[in-house]
Coordinates of C-alpha atoms and ligand atoms in Angstrom, one line a residue:
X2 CA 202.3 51.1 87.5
X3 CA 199.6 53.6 88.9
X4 CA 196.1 52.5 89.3
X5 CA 194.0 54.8 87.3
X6 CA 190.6 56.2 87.7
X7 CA 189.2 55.4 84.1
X8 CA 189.5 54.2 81.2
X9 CA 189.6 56.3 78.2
X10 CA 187.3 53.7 76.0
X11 CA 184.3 55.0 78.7
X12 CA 185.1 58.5 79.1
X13 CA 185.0 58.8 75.2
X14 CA 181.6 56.6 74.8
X15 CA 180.4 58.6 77.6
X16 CA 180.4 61.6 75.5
X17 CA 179.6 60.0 72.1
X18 CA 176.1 58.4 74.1
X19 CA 175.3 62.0 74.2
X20 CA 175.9 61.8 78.4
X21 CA 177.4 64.8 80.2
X22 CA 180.9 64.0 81.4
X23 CA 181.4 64.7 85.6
X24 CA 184.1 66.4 86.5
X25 CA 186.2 63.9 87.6
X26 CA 186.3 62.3 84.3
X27 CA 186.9 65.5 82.9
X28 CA 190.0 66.0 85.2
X29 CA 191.3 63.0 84.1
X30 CA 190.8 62.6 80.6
X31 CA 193.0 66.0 80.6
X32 CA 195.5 64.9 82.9
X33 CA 195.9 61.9 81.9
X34 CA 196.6 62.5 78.1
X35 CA 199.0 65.3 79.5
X36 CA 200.7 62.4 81.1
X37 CA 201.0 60.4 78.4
X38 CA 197.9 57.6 79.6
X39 CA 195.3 58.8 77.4
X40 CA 196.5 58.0 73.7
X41 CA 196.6 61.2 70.8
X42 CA 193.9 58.8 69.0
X43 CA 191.9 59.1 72.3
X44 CA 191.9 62.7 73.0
X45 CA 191.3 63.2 68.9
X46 CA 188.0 61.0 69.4
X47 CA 186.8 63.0 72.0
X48 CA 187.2 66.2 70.5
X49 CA 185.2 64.8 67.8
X50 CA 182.8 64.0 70.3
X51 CA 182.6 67.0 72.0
X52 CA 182.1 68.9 69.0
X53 CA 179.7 66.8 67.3
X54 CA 177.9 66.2 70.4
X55 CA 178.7 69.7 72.6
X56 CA 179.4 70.3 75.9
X57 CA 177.3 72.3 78.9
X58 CA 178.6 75.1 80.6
X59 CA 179.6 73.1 83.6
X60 CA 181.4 70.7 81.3
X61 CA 182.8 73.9 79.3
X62 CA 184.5 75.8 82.6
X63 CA 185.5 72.3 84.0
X64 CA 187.4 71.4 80.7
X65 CA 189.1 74.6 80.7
X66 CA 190.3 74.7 84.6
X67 CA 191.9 71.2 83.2
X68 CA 193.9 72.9 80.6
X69 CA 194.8 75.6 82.8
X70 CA 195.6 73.1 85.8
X71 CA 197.9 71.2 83.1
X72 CA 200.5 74.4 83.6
X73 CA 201.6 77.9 85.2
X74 CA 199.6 80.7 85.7
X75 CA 200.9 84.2 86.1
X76 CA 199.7 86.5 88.9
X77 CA 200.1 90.5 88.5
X78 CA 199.5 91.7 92.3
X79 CA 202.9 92.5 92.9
X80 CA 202.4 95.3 90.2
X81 CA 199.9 97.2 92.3
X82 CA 197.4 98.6 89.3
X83 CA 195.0 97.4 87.9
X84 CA 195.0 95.0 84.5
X85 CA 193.2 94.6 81.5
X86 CA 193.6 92.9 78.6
X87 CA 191.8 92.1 75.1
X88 CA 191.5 89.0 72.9
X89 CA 190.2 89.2 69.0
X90 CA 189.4 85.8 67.0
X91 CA 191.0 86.7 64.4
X92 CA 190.1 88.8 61.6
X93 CA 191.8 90.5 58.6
X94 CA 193.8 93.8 59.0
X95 CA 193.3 93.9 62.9
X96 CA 196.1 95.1 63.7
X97 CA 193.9 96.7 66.9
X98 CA 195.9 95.5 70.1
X99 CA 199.1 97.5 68.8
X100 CA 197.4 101.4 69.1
X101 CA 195.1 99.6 72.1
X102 CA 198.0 98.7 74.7
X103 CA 199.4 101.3 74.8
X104 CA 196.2 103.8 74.9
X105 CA 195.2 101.6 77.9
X106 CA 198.2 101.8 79.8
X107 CA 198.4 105.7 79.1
X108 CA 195.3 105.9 80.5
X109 CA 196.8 104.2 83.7
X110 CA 195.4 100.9 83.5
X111 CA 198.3 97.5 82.8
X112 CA 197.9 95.2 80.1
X113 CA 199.5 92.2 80.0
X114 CA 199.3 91.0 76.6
X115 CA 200.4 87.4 75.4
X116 CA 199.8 86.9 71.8
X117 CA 200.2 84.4 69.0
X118 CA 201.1 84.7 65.8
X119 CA 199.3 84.3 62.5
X120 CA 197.7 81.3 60.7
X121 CA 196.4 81.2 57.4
X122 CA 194.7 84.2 56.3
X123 CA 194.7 86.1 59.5
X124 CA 197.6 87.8 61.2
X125 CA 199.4 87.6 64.2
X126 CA 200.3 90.5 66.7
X127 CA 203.7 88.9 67.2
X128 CA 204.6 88.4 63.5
X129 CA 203.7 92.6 62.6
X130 CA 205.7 93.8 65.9
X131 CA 208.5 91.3 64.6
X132 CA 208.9 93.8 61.5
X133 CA 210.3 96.7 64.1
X134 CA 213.9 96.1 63.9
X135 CA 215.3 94.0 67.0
X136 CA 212.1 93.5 68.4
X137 CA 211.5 90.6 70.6
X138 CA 209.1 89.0 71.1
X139 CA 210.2 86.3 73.7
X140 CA 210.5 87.6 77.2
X141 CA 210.9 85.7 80.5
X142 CA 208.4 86.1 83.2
X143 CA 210.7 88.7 84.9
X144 CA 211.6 90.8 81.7
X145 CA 207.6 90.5 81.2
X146 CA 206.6 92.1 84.5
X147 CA 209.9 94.4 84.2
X148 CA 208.2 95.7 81.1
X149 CA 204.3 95.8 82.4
X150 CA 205.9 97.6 85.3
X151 CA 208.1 100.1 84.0
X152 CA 205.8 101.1 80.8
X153 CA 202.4 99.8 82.0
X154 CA 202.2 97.7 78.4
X155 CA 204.1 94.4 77.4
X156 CA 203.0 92.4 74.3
X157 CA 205.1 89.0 73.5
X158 CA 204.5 85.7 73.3
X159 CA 202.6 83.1 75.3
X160 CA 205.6 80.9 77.6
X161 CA 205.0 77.6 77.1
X162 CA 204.4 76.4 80.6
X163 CA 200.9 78.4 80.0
X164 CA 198.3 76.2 79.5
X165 CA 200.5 73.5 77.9
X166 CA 197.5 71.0 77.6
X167 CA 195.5 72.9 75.3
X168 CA 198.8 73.5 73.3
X169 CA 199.0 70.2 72.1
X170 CA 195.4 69.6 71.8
X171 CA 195.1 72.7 69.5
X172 CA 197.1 70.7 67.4
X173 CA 195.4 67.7 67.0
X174 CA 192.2 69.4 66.6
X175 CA 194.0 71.2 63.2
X176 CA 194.4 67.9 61.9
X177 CA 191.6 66.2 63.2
X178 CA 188.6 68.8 61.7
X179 CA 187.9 69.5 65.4
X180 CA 188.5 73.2 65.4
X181 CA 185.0 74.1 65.0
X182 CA 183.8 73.3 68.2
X183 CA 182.5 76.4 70.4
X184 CA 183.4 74.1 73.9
X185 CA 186.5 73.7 72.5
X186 CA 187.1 77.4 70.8
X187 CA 186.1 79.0 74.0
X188 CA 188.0 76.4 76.6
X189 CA 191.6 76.9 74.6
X190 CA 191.1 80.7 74.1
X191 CA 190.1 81.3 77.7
X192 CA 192.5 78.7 79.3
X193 CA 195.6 81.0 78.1
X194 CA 193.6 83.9 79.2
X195 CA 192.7 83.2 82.7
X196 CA 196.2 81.8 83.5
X197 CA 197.5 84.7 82.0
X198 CA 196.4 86.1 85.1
X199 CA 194.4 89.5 84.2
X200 CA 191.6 91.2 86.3
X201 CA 189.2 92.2 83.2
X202 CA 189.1 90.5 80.0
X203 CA 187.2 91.7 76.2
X204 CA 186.7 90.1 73.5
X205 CA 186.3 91.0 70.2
X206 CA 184.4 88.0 68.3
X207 CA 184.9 89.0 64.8
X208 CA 181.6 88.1 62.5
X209 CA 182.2 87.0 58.7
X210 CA 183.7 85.9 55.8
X211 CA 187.2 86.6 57.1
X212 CA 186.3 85.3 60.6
X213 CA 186.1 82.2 62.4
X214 CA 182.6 82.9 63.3
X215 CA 180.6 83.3 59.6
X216 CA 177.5 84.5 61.3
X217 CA 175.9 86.6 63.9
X218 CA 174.3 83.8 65.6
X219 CA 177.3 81.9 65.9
X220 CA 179.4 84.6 67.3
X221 CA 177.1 85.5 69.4
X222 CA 177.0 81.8 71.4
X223 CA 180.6 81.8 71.0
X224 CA 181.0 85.4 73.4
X225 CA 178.4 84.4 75.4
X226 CA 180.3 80.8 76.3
X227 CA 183.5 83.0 76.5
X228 CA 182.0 85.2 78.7
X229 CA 180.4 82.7 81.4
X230 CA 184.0 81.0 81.5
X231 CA 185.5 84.1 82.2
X232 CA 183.1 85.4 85.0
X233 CA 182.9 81.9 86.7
X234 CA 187.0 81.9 86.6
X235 CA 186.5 85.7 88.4
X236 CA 187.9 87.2 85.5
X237 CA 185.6 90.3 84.8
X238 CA 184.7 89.7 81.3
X239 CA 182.7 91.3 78.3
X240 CA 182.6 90.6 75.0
X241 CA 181.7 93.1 71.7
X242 CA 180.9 91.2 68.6
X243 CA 181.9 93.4 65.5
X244 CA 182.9 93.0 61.5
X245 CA 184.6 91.1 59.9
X246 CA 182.7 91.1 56.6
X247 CA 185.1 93.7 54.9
X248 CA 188.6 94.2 56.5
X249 CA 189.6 96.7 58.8
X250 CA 191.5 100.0 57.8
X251 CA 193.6 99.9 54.6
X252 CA 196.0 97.7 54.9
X253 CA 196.5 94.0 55.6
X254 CA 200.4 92.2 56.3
X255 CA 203.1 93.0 59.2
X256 CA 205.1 96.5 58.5
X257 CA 202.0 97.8 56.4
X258 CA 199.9 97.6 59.7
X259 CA 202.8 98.8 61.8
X260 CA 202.7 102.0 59.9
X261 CA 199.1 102.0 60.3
X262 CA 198.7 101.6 64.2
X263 CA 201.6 104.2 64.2
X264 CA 199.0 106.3 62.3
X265 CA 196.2 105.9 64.7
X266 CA 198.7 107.2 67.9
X267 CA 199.4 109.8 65.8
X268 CA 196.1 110.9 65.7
X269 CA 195.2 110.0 62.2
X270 CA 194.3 106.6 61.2
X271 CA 191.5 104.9 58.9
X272 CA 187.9 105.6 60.9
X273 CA 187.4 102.2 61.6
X274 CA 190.2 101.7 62.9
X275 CA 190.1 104.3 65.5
X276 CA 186.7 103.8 66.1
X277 CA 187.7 100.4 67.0
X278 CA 190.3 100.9 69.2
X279 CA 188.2 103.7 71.1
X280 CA 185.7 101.5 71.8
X281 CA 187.8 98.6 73.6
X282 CA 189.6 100.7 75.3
X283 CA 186.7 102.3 77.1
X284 CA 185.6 98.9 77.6
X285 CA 188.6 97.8 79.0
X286 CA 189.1 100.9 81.0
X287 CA 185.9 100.2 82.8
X288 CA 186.1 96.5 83.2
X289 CA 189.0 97.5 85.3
X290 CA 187.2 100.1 86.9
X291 CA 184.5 97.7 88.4
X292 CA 187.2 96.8 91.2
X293 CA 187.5 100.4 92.2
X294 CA 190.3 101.8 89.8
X295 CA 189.5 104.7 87.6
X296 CA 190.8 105.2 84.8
X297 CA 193.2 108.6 84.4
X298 CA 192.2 109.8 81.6
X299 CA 190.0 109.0 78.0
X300 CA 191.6 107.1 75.5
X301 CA 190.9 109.8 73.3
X302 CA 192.8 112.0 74.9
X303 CA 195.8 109.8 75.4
X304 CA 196.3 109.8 71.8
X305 CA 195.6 113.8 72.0
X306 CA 198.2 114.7 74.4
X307 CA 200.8 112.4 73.1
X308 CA 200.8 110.0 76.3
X309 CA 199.9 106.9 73.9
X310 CA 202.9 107.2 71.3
X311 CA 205.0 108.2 74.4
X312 CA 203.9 104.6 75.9
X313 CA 204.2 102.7 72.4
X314 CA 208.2 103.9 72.3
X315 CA 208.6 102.9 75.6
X316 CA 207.1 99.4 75.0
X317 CA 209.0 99.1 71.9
X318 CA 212.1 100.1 73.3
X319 CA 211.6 98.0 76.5
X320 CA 211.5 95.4 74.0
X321 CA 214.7 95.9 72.1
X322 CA 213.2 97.5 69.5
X323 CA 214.5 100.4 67.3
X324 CA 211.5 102.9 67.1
X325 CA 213.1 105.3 64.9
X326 CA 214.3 102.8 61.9
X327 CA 212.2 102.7 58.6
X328 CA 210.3 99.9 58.9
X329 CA 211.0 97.0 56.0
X330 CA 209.3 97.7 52.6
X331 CA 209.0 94.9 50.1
X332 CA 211.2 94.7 47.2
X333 CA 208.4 94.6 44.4
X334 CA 205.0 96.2 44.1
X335 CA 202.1 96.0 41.9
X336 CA 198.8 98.4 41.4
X337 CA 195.5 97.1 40.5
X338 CA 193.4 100.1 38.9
X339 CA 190.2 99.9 38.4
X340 CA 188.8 99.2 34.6
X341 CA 185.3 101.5 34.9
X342 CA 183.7 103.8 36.7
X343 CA 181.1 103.3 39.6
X344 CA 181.2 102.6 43.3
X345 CA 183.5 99.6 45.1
X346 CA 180.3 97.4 45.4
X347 CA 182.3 94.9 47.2
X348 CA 185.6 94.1 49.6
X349 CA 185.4 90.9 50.9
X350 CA 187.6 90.4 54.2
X351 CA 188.9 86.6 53.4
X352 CA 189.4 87.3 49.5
X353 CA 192.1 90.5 50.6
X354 CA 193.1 88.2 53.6
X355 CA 194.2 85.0 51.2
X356 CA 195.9 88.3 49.0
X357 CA 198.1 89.0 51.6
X358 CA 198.9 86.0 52.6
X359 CA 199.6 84.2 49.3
X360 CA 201.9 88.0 48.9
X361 CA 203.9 85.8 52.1
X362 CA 202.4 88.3 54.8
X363 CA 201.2 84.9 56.4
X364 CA 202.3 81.2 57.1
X365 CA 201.4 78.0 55.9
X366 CA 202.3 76.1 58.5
X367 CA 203.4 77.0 61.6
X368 CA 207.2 76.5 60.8
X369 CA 207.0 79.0 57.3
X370 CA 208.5 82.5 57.6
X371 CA 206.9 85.6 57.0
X372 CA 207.6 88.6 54.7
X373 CA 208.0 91.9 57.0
X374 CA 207.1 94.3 54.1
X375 CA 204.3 92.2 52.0
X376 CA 200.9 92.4 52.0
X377 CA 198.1 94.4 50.5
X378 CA 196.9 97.9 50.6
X379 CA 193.3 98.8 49.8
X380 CA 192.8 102.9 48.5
X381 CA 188.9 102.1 48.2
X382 CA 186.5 101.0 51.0
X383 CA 183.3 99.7 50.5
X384 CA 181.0 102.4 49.0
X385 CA 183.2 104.7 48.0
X386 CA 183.2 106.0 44.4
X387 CA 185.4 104.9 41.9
X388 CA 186.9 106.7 38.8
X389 CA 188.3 104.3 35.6
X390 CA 192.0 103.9 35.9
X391 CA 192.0 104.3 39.2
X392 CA 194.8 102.8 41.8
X393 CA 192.5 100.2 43.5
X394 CA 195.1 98.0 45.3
X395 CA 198.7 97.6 45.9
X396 CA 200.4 94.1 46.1
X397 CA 203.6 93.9 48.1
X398 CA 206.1 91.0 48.2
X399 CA 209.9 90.2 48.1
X400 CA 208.9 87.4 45.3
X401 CA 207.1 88.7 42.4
X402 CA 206.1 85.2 41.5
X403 CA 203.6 84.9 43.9
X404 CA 201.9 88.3 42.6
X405 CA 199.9 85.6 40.0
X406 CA 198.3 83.5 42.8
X407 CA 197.5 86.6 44.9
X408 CA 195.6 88.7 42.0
X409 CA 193.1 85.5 41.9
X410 CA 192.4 85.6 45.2
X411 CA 191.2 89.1 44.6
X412 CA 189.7 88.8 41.8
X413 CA 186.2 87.4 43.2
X414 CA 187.2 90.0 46.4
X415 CA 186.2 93.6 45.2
X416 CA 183.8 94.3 42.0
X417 CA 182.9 98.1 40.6
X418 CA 179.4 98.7 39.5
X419 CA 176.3 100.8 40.3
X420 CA 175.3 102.5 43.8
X421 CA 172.7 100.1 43.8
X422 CA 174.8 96.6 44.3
X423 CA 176.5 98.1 46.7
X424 CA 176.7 94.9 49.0
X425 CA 175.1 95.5 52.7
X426 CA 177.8 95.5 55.4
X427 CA 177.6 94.7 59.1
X428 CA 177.5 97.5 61.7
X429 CA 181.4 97.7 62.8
X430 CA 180.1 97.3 66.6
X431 CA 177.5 94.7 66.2
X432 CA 176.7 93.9 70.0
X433 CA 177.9 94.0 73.4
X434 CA 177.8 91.4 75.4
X435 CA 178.2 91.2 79.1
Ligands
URA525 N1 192.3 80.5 69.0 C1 192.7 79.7 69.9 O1 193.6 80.0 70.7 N2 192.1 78.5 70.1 C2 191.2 78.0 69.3 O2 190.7 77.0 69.4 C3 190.8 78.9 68.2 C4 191.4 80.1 68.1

């Protein structure tokens, strides 16, 4: 039997006396629950701990270097350009990094992008590319950088060796109310970041109702921990926090937002959306530019000239996916219209969210399917005026029983009345931070 360095009983008091925790206990606790020494019981108390009781920056980059030290990480030098990459929170209708990768990479910058897939209200990247017939979405590490080095773009999903520690963790932290923690938020995101193995790195830290992050304030410290991670890690790293108050474009569930992002390459697209997407592109294009690459062009004009859907039906087909089929549809629809006249006063972002996902756009757990074609389409924004009888929203789902459950949850999520209650919304760029 090896000698170890602690015990987990001290560690654990350590941090619930309010102490700081050095690094070597740090590097331990980790490891050692990895190993199997410190108990699921054990690591679950000190996550309360840490999140009743915080963490300091040291602690924060130290904990996170023990996730990513718990696995592989990926290195892109062999590819010779420069790479990028972008992470959201989580938000409703951000279907953003599926026009944004491959506007990057037209613009002649790589992005390596591992993603997840969705969790209650919010969706996953992997779960709406999954709707493009014979799309995969698991690659090994050589089809990966086959893919980022042939088409410049490769989205697909995170190999387990990456960061394995925080893997399990995140789980325990689902069950054990522990999710809330910034230390912990910010050390599991940016552990599967840095050993992703990217050059520049932006978030987007969505803010409200349909975000993790319910106010500005709290976003804000969030980006700012995500941020100092990143730079200490020599990751060049920026952060934008933007809306999440109302959702983003039209549409909400997996094909639905395929058709959208198709939209946006095509040069059309809901405003927001494109605004969106401009705007982390740039960023990204000059986060990459800060180790001397320039960028070839403006994402603007990769979507002009047709160099971004070029790249997107490469990516897709690099991926086994048929870009030219029709993508799923649900079997059964249904149309709210609106009862009076007025303006849409309000379109709250985890109402619409908990539509789509009760429609079966999103999981449950993490072993439920998802429903290619449902979700939920929006013809109003916030604002806008509205005309009795009409077509407010479309439901989409292969099971029309769930079409009851889902109206409630919109119910309390949109209301029609006077100009004047017309609820306040949050800038869609809120703040950049750096
Ligand atoms: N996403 C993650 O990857 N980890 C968290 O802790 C929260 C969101």
């Amino acid at each position: 039997m090896s000698i170890e360095s602690f015990a987990a009983v001290d560690v654990i008091a350590t941090k619930r006396d309010h102490q700081e925790l050095s690094d070597l206990q740090i590097d331990w606790f980790v490891d050692a629950y990895v190993r199997g020494v410190v108990a699921e019981e054990q690591m679950a108390a000190m996550a309360m701990a840490i999140l009743l009781n915080g963490m300091n920056r040291r602690e924060i980059v130290r904990w996170t270097q023990a996730y990513i030290n718990s696995g592989e990480t990926m290195d892109w030098s062999a590819l010779n350009r420069a790479t990028a990459d972008k992470h959201s929170t989580g938000g409703v209708g951000d279907k953003i990094t599926l026009p944004l990768a491959p506007i990057v990479a037209a613009c002649g910058i790589s992005v390596p992008q591992l993603s997840g897939r969705g969790l209650g209200h919010t969706g996953g990247t992997l779960d709406k590319l999954e709707s493009i017939r014979g799309w995969r979405a698991k690659l090994s590490k050589q089809e990966m950088f086959d893919v980022l080095n042939n088409v410049g773009a490769v989205i697909c999903a995170a190999n387990e060796q990456l960061a394995p520690a925080d893997r399990r963790i995140y789980a325990l932290r689902d069950v054990t109310a522990t999710v809330e923690s910034i230390p912990l938020i910010s050390a599991s995101i940016m552990s599967k970041k840095i050993a992703e193995g990217t050059g520049a790195l932006i978030l987007d830290v969505k803010v409200g109702s349909g975000a993790f992050m319910k106010t500005v304030e709290q976003a804000r410290e969030l980006a700012q921990t995500m941020v100092g991670i990143g730079k200490d890690a020599g990751v060049e790293t920026r952060a934008l926090l933007t809306a999440m108050d109302v959702p983003l474009g039209r549409t909400a569930g997996n094909a639905l937002e395929v058709r959208e992002s198709l939209e946006v390459l095509s040069g059309g697209g809901p405003s927001d959306v494109v605004e969106l997407t401009l705007a982390l592109a740039r960023e990204m294009l000059d986060a990459a530019s800060v180790r001397g690459v320039k960028p070839t062009k403006d994402p603007a004009t990769a979507i002009r000239d047709g160099s971004a859907m070029d790249t997107w039906r490469q990516m897709i087909v690099a991926q086994g996916g048929d870009v030219d089929a029709s993508l799923p549809t649900a079997a059964e629809t249904h149309t709210v219209y609106a009862q009076g006249s007025g303006y849409l006063t309000k379109l709250d972002a985890l109402g619409v969210g908990v539509c789509s996902w009760r429609l079966g756009a999103g999981r449950a757990r993490k072993e439920d399917n998802v429903q290619a074609g449902a979700g939920v389409e929006w013809h109003a924004d916030l604002g806008d005026e509205i005309s009795a009888g009409q077509k407010l929203f479309t439901l989409h789902t292969d099971e029309p029983t769930r079409f009851e459950q889902a109206l409630a949850s919109l119910e309390s999520a949109y209301s029609v009345g006077a100009l004047s209650d017309v609820s306040a919304r949050l800038p869609l760029i809120i703040e950049r931070i750096v």
